[in-house]
Short mmCIF file of C-alpha atoms in Angstrom, two decimals:
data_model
loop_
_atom_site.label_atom_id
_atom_site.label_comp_id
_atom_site.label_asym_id
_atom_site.label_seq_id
_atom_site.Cartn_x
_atom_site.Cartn_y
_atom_site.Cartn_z
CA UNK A 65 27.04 -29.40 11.49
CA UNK A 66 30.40 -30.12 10.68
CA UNK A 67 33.58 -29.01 13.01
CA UNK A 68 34.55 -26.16 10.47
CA UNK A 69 30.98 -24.35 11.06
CA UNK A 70 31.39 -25.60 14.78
CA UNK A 71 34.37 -23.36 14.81
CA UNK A 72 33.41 -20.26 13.45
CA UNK A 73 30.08 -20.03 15.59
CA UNK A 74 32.56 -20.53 18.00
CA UNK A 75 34.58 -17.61 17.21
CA UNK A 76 31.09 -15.33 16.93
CA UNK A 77 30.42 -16.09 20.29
CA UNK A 78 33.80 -14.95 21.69
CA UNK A 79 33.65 -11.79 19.68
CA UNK A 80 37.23 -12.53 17.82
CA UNK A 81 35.40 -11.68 14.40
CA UNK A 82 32.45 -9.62 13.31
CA UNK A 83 30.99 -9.01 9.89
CA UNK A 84 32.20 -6.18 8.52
CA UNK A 85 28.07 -5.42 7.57
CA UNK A 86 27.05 -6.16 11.35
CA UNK A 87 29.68 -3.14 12.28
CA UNK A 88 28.37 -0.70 9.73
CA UNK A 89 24.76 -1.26 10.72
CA UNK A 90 25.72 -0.49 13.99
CA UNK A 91 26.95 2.84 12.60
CA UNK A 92 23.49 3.18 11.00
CA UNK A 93 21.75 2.02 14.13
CA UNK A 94 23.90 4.91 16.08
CA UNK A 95 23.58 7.60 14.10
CA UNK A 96 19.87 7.17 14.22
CA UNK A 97 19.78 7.03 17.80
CA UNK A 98 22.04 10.33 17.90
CA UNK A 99 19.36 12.07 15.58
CA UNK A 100 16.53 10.54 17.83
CA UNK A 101 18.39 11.83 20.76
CA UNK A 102 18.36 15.49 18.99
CA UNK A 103 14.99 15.53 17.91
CA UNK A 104 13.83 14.77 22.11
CA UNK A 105 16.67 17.52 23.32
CA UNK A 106 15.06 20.15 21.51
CA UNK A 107 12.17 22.47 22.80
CA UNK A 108 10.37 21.21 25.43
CA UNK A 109 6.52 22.12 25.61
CA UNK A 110 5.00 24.22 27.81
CA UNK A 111 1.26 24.75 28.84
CA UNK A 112 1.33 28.01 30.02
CA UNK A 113 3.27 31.75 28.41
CA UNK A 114 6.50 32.13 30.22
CA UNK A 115 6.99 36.04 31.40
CA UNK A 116 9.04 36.97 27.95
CA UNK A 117 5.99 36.07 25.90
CA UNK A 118 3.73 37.62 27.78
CA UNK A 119 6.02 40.73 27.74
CA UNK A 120 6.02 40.19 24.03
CA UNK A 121 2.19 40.63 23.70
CA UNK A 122 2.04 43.11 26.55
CA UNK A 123 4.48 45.37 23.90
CA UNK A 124 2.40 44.26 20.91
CA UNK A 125 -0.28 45.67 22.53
CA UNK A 126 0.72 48.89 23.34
CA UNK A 127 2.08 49.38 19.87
CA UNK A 128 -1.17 48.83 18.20
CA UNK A 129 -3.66 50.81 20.82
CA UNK A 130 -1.56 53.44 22.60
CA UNK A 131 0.93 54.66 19.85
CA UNK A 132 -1.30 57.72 19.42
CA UNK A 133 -3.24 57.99 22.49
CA UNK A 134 -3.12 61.29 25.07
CA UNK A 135 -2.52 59.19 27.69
CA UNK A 136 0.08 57.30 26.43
CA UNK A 137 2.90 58.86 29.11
CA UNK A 138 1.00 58.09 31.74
CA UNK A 139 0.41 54.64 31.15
CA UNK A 140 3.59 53.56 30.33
CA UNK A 141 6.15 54.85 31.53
CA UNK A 142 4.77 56.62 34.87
CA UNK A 143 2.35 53.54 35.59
CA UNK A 144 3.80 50.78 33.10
CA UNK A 145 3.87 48.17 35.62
CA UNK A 146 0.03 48.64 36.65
CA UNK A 147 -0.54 48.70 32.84
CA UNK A 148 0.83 45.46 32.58
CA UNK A 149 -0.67 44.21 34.88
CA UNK A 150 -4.20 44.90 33.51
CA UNK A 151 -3.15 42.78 30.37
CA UNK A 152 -2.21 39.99 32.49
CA UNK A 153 -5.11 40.08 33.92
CA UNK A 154 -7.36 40.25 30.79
CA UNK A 155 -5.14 37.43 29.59
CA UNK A 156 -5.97 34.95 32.92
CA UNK A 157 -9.51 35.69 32.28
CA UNK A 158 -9.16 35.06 28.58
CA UNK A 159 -7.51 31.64 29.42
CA UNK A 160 -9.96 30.87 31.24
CA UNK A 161 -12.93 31.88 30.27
CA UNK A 162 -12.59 32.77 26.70
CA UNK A 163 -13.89 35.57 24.75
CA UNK A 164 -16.29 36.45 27.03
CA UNK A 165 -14.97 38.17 29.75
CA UNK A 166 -16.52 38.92 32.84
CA UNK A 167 -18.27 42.05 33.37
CA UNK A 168 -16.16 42.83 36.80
CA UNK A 169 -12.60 42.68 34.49
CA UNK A 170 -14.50 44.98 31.37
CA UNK A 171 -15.72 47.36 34.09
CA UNK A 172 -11.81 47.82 35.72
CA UNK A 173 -10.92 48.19 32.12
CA UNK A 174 -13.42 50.71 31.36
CA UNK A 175 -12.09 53.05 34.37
CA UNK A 176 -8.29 52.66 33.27
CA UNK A 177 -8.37 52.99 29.74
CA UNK A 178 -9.95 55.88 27.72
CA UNK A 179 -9.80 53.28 24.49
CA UNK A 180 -10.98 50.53 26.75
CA UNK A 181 -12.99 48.69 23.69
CA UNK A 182 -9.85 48.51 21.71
CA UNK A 183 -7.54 47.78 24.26
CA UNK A 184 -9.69 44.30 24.70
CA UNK A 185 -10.56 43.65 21.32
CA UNK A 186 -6.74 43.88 20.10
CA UNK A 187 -5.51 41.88 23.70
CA UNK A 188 -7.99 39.31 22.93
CA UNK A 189 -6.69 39.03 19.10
CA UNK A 190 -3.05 38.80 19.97
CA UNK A 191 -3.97 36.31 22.46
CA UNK A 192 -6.15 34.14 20.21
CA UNK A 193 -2.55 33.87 17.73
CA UNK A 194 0.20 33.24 20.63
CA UNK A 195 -2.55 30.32 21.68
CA UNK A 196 -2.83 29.04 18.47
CA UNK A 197 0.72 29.31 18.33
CA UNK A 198 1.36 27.10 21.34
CA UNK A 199 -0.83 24.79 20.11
CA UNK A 200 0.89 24.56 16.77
CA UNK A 201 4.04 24.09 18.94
CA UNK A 202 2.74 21.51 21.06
CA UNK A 203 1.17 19.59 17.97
CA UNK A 204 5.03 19.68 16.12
CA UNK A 205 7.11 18.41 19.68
CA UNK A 206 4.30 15.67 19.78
CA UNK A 207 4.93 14.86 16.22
CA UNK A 208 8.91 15.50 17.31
CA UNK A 209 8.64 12.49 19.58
CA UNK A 210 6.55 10.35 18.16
CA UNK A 211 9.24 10.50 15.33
CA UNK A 212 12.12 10.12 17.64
CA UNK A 213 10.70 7.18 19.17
CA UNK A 214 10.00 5.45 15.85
CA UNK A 215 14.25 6.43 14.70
CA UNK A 216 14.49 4.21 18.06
CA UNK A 217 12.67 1.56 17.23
CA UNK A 218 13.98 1.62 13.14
CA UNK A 219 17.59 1.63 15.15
CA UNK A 220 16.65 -1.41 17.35
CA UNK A 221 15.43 -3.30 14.16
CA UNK A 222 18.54 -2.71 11.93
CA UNK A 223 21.19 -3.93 14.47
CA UNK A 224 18.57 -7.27 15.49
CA UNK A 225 18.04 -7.98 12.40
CA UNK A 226 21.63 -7.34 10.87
CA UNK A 227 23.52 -9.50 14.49
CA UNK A 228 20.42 -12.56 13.79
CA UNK A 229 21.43 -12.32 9.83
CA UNK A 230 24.76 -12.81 10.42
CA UNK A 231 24.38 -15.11 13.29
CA UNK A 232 22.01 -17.61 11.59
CA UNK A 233 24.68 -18.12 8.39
CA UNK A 234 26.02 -21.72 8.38
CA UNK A 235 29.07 -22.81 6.90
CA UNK A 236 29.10 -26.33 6.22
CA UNK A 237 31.41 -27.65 3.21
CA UNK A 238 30.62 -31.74 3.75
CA UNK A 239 26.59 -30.38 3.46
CA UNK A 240 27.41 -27.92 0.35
CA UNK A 241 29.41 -31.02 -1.12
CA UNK A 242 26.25 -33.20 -0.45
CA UNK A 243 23.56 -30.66 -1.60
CA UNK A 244 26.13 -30.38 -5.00
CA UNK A 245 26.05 -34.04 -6.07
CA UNK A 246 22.35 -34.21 -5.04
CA UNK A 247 21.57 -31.50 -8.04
CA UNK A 248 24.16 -33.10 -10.46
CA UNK A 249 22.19 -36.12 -10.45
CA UNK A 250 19.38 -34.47 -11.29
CA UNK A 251 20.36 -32.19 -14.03
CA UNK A 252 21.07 -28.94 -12.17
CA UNK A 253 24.50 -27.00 -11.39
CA UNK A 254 24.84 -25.94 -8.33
CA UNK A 255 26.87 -22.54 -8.50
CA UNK A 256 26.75 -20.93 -4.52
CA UNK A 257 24.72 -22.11 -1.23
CA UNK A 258 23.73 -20.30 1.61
CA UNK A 259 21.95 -21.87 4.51
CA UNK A 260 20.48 -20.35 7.30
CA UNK A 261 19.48 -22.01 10.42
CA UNK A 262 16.85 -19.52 12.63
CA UNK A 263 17.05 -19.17 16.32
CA UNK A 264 13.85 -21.35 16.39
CA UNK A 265 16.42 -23.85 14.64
CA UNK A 266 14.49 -23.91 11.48
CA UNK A 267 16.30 -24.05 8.03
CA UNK A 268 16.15 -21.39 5.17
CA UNK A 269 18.08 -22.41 1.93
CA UNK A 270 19.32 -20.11 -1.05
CA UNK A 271 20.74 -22.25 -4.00
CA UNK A 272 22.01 -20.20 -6.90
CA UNK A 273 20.92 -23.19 -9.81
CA UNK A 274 21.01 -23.57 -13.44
CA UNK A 275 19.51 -26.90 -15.91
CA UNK A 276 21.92 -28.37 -18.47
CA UNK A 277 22.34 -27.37 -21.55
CA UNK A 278 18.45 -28.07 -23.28
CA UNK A 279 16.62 -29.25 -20.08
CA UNK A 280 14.45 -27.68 -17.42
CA UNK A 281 14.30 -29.25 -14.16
CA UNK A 282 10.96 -28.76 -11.88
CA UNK A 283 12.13 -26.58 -8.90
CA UNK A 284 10.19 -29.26 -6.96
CA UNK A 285 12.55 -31.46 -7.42
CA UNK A 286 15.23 -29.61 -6.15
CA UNK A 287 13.61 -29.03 -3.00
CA UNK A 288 13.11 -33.27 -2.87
CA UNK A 289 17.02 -33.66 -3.21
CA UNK A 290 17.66 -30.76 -0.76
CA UNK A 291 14.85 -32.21 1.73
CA UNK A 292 16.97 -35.36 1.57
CA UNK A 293 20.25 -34.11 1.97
CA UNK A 294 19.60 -31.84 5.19
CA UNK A 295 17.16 -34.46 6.92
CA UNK A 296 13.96 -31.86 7.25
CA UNK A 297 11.70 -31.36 4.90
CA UNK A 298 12.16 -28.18 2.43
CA UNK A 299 9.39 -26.29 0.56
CA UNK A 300 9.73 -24.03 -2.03
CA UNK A 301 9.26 -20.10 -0.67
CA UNK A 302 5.80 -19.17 -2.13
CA UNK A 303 6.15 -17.53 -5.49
CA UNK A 304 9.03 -18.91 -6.70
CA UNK A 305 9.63 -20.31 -10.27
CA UNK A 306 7.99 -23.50 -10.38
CA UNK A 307 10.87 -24.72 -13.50
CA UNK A 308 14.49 -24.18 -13.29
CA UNK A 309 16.10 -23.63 -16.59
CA UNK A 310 19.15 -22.99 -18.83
CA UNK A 311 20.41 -19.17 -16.60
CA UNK A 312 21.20 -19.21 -13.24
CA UNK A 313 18.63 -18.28 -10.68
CA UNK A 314 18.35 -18.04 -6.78
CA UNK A 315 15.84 -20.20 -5.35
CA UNK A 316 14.73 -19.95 -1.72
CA UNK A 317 13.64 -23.08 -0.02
CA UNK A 318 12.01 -23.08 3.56
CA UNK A 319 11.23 -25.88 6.02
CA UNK A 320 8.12 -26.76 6.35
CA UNK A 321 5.52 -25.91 9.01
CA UNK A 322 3.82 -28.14 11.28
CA UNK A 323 0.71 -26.29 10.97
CA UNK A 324 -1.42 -24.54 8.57
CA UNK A 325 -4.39 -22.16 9.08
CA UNK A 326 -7.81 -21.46 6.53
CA UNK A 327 -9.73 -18.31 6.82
CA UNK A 328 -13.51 -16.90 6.27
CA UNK A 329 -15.15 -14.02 6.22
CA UNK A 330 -18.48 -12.35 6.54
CA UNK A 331 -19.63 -8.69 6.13
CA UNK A 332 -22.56 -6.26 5.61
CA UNK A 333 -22.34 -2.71 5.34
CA UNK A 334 -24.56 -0.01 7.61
CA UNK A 335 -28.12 -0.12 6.25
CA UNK A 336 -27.11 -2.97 3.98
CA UNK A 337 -25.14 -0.74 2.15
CA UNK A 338 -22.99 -2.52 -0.45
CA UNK A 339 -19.73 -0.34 0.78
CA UNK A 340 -18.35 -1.19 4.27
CA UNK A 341 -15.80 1.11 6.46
CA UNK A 342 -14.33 -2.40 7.97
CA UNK A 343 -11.03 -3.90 6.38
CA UNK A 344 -9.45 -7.02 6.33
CA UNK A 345 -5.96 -8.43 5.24
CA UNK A 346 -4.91 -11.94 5.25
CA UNK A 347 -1.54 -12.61 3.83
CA UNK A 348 1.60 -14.81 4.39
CA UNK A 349 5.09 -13.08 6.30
CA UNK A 350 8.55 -13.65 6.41
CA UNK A 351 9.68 -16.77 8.97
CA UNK A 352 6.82 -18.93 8.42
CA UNK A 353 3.83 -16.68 9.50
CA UNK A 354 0.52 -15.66 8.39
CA UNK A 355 -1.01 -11.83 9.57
CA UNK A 356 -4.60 -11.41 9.62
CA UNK A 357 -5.36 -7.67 10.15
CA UNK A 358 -9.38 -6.39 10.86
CA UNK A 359 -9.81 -2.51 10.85
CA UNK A 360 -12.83 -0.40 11.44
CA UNK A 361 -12.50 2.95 10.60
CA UNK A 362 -14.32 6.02 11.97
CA UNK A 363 -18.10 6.14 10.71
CA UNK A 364 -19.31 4.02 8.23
CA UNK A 365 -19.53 3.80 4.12
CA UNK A 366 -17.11 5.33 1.90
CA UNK A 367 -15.15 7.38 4.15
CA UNK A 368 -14.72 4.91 6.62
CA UNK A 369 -13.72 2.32 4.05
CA UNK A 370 -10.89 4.97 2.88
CA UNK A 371 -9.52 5.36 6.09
CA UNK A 372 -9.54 1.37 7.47
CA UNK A 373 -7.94 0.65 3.72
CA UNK A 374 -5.25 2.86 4.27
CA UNK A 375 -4.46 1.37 7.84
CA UNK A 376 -4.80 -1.88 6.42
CA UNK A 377 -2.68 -1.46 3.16
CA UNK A 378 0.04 -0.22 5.32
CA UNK A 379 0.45 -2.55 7.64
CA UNK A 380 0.50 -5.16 4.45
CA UNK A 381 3.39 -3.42 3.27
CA UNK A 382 5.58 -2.88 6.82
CA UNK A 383 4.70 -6.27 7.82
CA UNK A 384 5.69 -7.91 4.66
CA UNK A 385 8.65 -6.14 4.55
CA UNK A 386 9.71 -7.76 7.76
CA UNK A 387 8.70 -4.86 10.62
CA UNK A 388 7.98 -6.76 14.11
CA UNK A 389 3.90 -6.21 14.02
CA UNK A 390 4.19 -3.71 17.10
CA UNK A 391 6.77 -1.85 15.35
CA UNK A 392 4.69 -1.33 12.24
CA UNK A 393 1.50 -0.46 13.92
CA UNK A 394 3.50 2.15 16.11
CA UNK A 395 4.93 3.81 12.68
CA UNK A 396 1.55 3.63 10.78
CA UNK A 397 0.02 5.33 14.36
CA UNK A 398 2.74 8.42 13.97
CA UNK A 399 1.98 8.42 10.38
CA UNK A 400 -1.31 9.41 10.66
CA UNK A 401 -1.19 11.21 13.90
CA UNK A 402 1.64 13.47 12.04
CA UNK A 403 0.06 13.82 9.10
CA UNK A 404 -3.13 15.79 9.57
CA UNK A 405 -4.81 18.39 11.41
CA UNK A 406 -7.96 16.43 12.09
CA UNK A 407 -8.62 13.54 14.01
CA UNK A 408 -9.32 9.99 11.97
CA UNK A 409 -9.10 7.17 13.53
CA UNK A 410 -9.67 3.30 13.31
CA UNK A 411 -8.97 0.10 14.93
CA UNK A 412 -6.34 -2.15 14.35
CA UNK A 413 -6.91 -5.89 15.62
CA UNK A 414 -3.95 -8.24 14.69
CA UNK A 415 -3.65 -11.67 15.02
CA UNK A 416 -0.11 -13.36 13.80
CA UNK A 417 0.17 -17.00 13.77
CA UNK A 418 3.59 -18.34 13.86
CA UNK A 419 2.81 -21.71 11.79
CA UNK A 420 6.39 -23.63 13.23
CA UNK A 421 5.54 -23.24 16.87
CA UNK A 422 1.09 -23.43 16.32
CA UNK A 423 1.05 -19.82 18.36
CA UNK A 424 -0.93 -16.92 17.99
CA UNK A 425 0.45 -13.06 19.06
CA UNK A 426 -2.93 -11.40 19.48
CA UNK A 427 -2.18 -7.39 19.37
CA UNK A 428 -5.00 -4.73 19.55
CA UNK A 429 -5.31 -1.19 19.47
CA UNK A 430 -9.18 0.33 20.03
CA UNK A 431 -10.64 -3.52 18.64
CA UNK A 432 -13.06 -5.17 20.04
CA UNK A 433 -13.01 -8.55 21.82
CA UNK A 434 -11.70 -12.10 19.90
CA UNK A 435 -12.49 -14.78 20.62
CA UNK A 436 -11.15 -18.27 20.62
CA UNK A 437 -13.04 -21.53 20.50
CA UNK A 438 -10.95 -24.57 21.93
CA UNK A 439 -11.73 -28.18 22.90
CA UNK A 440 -11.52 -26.69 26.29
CA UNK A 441 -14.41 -23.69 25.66
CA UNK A 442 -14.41 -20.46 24.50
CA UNK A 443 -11.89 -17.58 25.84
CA UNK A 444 -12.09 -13.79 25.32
CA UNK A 445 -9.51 -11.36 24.86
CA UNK A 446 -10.35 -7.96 24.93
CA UNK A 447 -8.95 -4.06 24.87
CA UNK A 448 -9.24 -1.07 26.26
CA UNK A 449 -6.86 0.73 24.33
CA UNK A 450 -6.97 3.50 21.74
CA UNK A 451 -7.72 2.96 18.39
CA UNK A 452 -4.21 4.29 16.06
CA UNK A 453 -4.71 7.80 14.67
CA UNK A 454 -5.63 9.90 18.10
CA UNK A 455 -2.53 10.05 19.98
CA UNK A 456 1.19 10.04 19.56
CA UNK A 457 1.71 7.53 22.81
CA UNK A 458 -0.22 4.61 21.38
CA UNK A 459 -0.86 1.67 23.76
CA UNK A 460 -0.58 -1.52 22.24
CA UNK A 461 -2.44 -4.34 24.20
CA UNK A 462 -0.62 -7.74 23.24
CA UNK A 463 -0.98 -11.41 24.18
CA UNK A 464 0.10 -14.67 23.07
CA UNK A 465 -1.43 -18.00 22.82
CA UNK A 466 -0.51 -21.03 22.26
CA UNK A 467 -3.34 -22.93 19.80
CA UNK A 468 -4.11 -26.73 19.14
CA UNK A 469 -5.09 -28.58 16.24
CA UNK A 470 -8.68 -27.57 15.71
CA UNK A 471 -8.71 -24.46 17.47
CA UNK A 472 -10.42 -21.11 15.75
CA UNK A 473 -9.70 -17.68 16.55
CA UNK A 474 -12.87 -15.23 15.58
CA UNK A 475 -12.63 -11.71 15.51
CA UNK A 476 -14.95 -8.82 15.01
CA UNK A 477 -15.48 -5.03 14.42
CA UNK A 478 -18.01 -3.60 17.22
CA UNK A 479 -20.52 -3.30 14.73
CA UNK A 480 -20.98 -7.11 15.38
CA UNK A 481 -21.32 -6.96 19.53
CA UNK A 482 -23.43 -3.55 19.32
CA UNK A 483 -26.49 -5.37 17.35
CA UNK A 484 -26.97 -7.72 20.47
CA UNK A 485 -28.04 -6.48 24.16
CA UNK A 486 -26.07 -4.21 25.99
CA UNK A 487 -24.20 -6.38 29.08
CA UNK A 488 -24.84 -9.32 27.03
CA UNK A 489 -23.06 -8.79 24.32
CA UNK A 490 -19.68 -11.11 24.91
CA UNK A 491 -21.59 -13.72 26.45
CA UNK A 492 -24.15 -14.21 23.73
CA UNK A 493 -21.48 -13.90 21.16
CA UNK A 494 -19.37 -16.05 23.33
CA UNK A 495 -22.24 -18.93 23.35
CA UNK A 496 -23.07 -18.68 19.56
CA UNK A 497 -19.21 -19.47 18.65
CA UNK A 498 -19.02 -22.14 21.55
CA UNK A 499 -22.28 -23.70 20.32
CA UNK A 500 -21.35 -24.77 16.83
CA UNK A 501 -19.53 -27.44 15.36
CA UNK A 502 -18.77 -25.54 12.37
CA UNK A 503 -15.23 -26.63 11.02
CA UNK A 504 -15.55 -24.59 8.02
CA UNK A 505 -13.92 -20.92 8.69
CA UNK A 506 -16.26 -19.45 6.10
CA UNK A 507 -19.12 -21.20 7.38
CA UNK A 508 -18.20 -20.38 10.67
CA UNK A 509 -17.47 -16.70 9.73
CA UNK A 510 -21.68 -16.16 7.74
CA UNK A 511 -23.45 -18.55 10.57
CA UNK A 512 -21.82 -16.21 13.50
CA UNK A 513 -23.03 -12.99 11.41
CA UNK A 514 -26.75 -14.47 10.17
CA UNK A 515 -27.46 -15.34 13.99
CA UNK A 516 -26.28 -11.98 15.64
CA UNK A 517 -28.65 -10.26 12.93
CA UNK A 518 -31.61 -12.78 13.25
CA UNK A 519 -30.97 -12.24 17.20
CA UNK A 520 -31.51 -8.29 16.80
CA UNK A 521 -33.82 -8.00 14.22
CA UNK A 522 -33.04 -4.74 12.46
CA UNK A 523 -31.49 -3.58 9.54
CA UNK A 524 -27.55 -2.96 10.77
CA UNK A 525 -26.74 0.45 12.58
CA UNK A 526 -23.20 -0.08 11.56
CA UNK A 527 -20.76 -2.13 9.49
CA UNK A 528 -20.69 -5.62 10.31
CA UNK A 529 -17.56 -7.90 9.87
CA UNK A 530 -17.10 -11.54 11.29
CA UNK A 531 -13.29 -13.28 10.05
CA UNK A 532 -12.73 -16.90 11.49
CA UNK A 533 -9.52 -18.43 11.14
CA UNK A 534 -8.99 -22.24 12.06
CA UNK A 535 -5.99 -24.06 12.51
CA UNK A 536 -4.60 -27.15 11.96
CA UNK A 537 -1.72 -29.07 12.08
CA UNK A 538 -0.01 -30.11 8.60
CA UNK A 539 -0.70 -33.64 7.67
#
């Protein structure tokens, strides 16, 4: 880089200037963590009724069943505190043994209460609302917090994101001058450059472009001069215009990985049924990664294929947008959690390869065990967590690996491990993957599946999914 770019990195390091849009997403990253920070002062939740609500019902009570009753001065006002403490005590029994009370509390009610049958029937009613009351409140301080957490993590994201944005912008006239006469002399105009260098030190490239007057220049040959002038070779950013022509347009160029990755797939619904509840997603990120999602959802058939789609077509859209992968699965979680009364759930297994650096991030929540088969064997990497949709405090079991040229990472829904012999499930799966030379990720993916259901015999008790991914490095 040239002294001039030298310079200002320079002066970003000191802190002697910062980008006026780093300082105002710090004002959006604060003023979400002041809301986040409201939302977790507010009320806290309690198990048990504190003495003013059970006052409350105590009154409520007496309002309904002793307004007109003979009895009613001597209850409570000469004796109010030993009527009170019947309803307490009907209440502790209620709480803990429901409904049904004892016959030792309905006899001590029967010889202290002339409407004893009423009394009981309208405590236990006003109970069976404050309860469902606290468990309304409980449900929205869970929600509460699962929603301050995620303002947190949103916060977090803006300001890394905004400081690594800012940070990764080279200025570099000698290059722009370069990249300038590099276009000329192929028939483009070069009107504005931007070039962005990652903290992996790989190179992004925006060139605002236009063809002279009655041409049209393949965008391919742009990224040949720009390849040449920065030293690294530059690959168009999938799904841009493949010709440049007579209007200006902003192409993205990125450098190119040093691996790539092929995928397969194999599936059979419960029964044979044509409609499976597990979902897959394969799809290329931001940075030079590729996210392969598997998701089983609760059941089997239709319903289950509604819910694992939804998880699935989620995460597609948070992770493309650019959410860290345990970020997004953490918002889908509160999502659904928040969203309904009744509990849905389904499995998330994640793998994200990071095609610069040949890693995988392996992240699970309630998915079974993957597997990866290596020149050195076969490892296992399995979960005990929770699958997203059942609780607000989602663990998130994560681990990285780094992979070779060669290597394939195999994942499954539980479907798969449950049609083989309980205690031998991982090994036997283990040894069908380690015993192939199957290359082919598709091949790979239907020879795993056909052997676990020639092994069991039997029509599938559940949905069955087997997705191999290899990897490889680019040529």
């Amino acid at each position: 880089m040239g002294q001039e770019s030298m310079n200002m990195s320079e002066i970003k390091e000191k802190g002697l200037f910062i980008n006026p849009y780093v300082i105002q997403m710090d004002r959006f990253a604060d003023s979400l963590r002041h809301l986040s920070e409201t939302f977790l002062s507010l009320e806290e939740y309690h198990q048990t009724f504190t003495r003013e609500e059970l006052e409350d019902m105590f009154i409520k009570v007496s309002e309904r069943v002793c307004l007109n009753c003979e009895k009613k001065e001597w209850c409570l006002k000469e004796n109010r505190d030993r009527t009170r403490q019947m309803v307490y005590e009907i209440l502790a029994t209620a709480e803990e043994y429901g409904a049904e009370m004892n016959i030792e509390v309905k006899r001590d009610l029967q010889k202290k209460c002339v409407m004893a049958p009423r009394f009981l029937r309208e405590t236990l009613e006003i109970f069976g609302v404050e309860k469902q009351r606290m468990v309304w409140n409980h449900k929205i301080i869970l929600n509460r917090r699962g929603c301050a957490v995620q303002m947190n993590a949103f916060a977090e994201m803006i300001q890394s994101a905004a400081r690594e944005l800012d940070a990764g912008i080279c200025m570099d006239d000698h290059l722009e001058k370069k990249v300038k006469a590099g276009m000329k002399r192929i028939g483009l105009k070069l009107l504005s450059s931007v070039f962005f260098l990652t903290k992996q030190g790989r190179y992004e490239v925006h060139l605002t472009l236009k063809a002279q007057r009655g041409q049209c220049v393949a965008s391919k040959e742009a990224a040949e001069v720009l390849s040449s002038c920065i030293g690294r070779g530059m690959l168009l950013l999938k799904g841009e215009r493949p010709v440049i022509g007579e209007e200006y347009r902003t192409i993205v160029f990125m450098e190119g990985a040093g691996f790539h990755t092929l995928q397969g797939v194999a599936k059979i619904g419960k029964g044979c049924d044509k409609i499976s509840g597990d979902t897959f997603l394969m799809t290329e990120l931001p940075g030079g990664k590729e996210g392969v999602v598997l998701s089983d959802g609760m059941g089997s058939g239709e319903s289950a294929f509604k819910e694992s789609a939804m998880v699935v077509e989620l995460l597609e859209e948070l992770l493309g947008a650019g959410f860290p992968p345990e970020t997004a699965i953490r918002m889908m979680n509160t999502a659904l959690v928040a969203g309904r009364e009744e509990v849905r759930f389904s499995t998330v297994d994640m793998c994200i390869f990071d095609l610069y650096q040949g890693t995988c991030e392996i992240l699970k929540a309630g998915a079974s065990v993957t597997f990866i088969r290596s020149r050195g064997g076969v490892e296992k990497i399995s979960s005990d967590s929770l699958p997203v949709g059942v609780v607000q405090e989602l663990e998130i079991e994560k681990s990285v690996r780094q992979l070779e040229d060669g290597d394939f990472v195999v994942m499954v829904t539980d479907g798969v491990l449950d049609a083989l012999p309980v205690g031998e499930q991982e090994a036997m799966l283990g040894a069908l993957i380690g015993g192939t030379t199957i290359c082919n990720p598709e091949e790979l993916a239907h020879y795993i599946l056909e052997q676990v259901l020639e092994l069991s015999g039997e029509i599938p008790a559940d949905d069955m999914t087997v997705l191999a991914v290899g990897i490889w490095k680019a040529s």
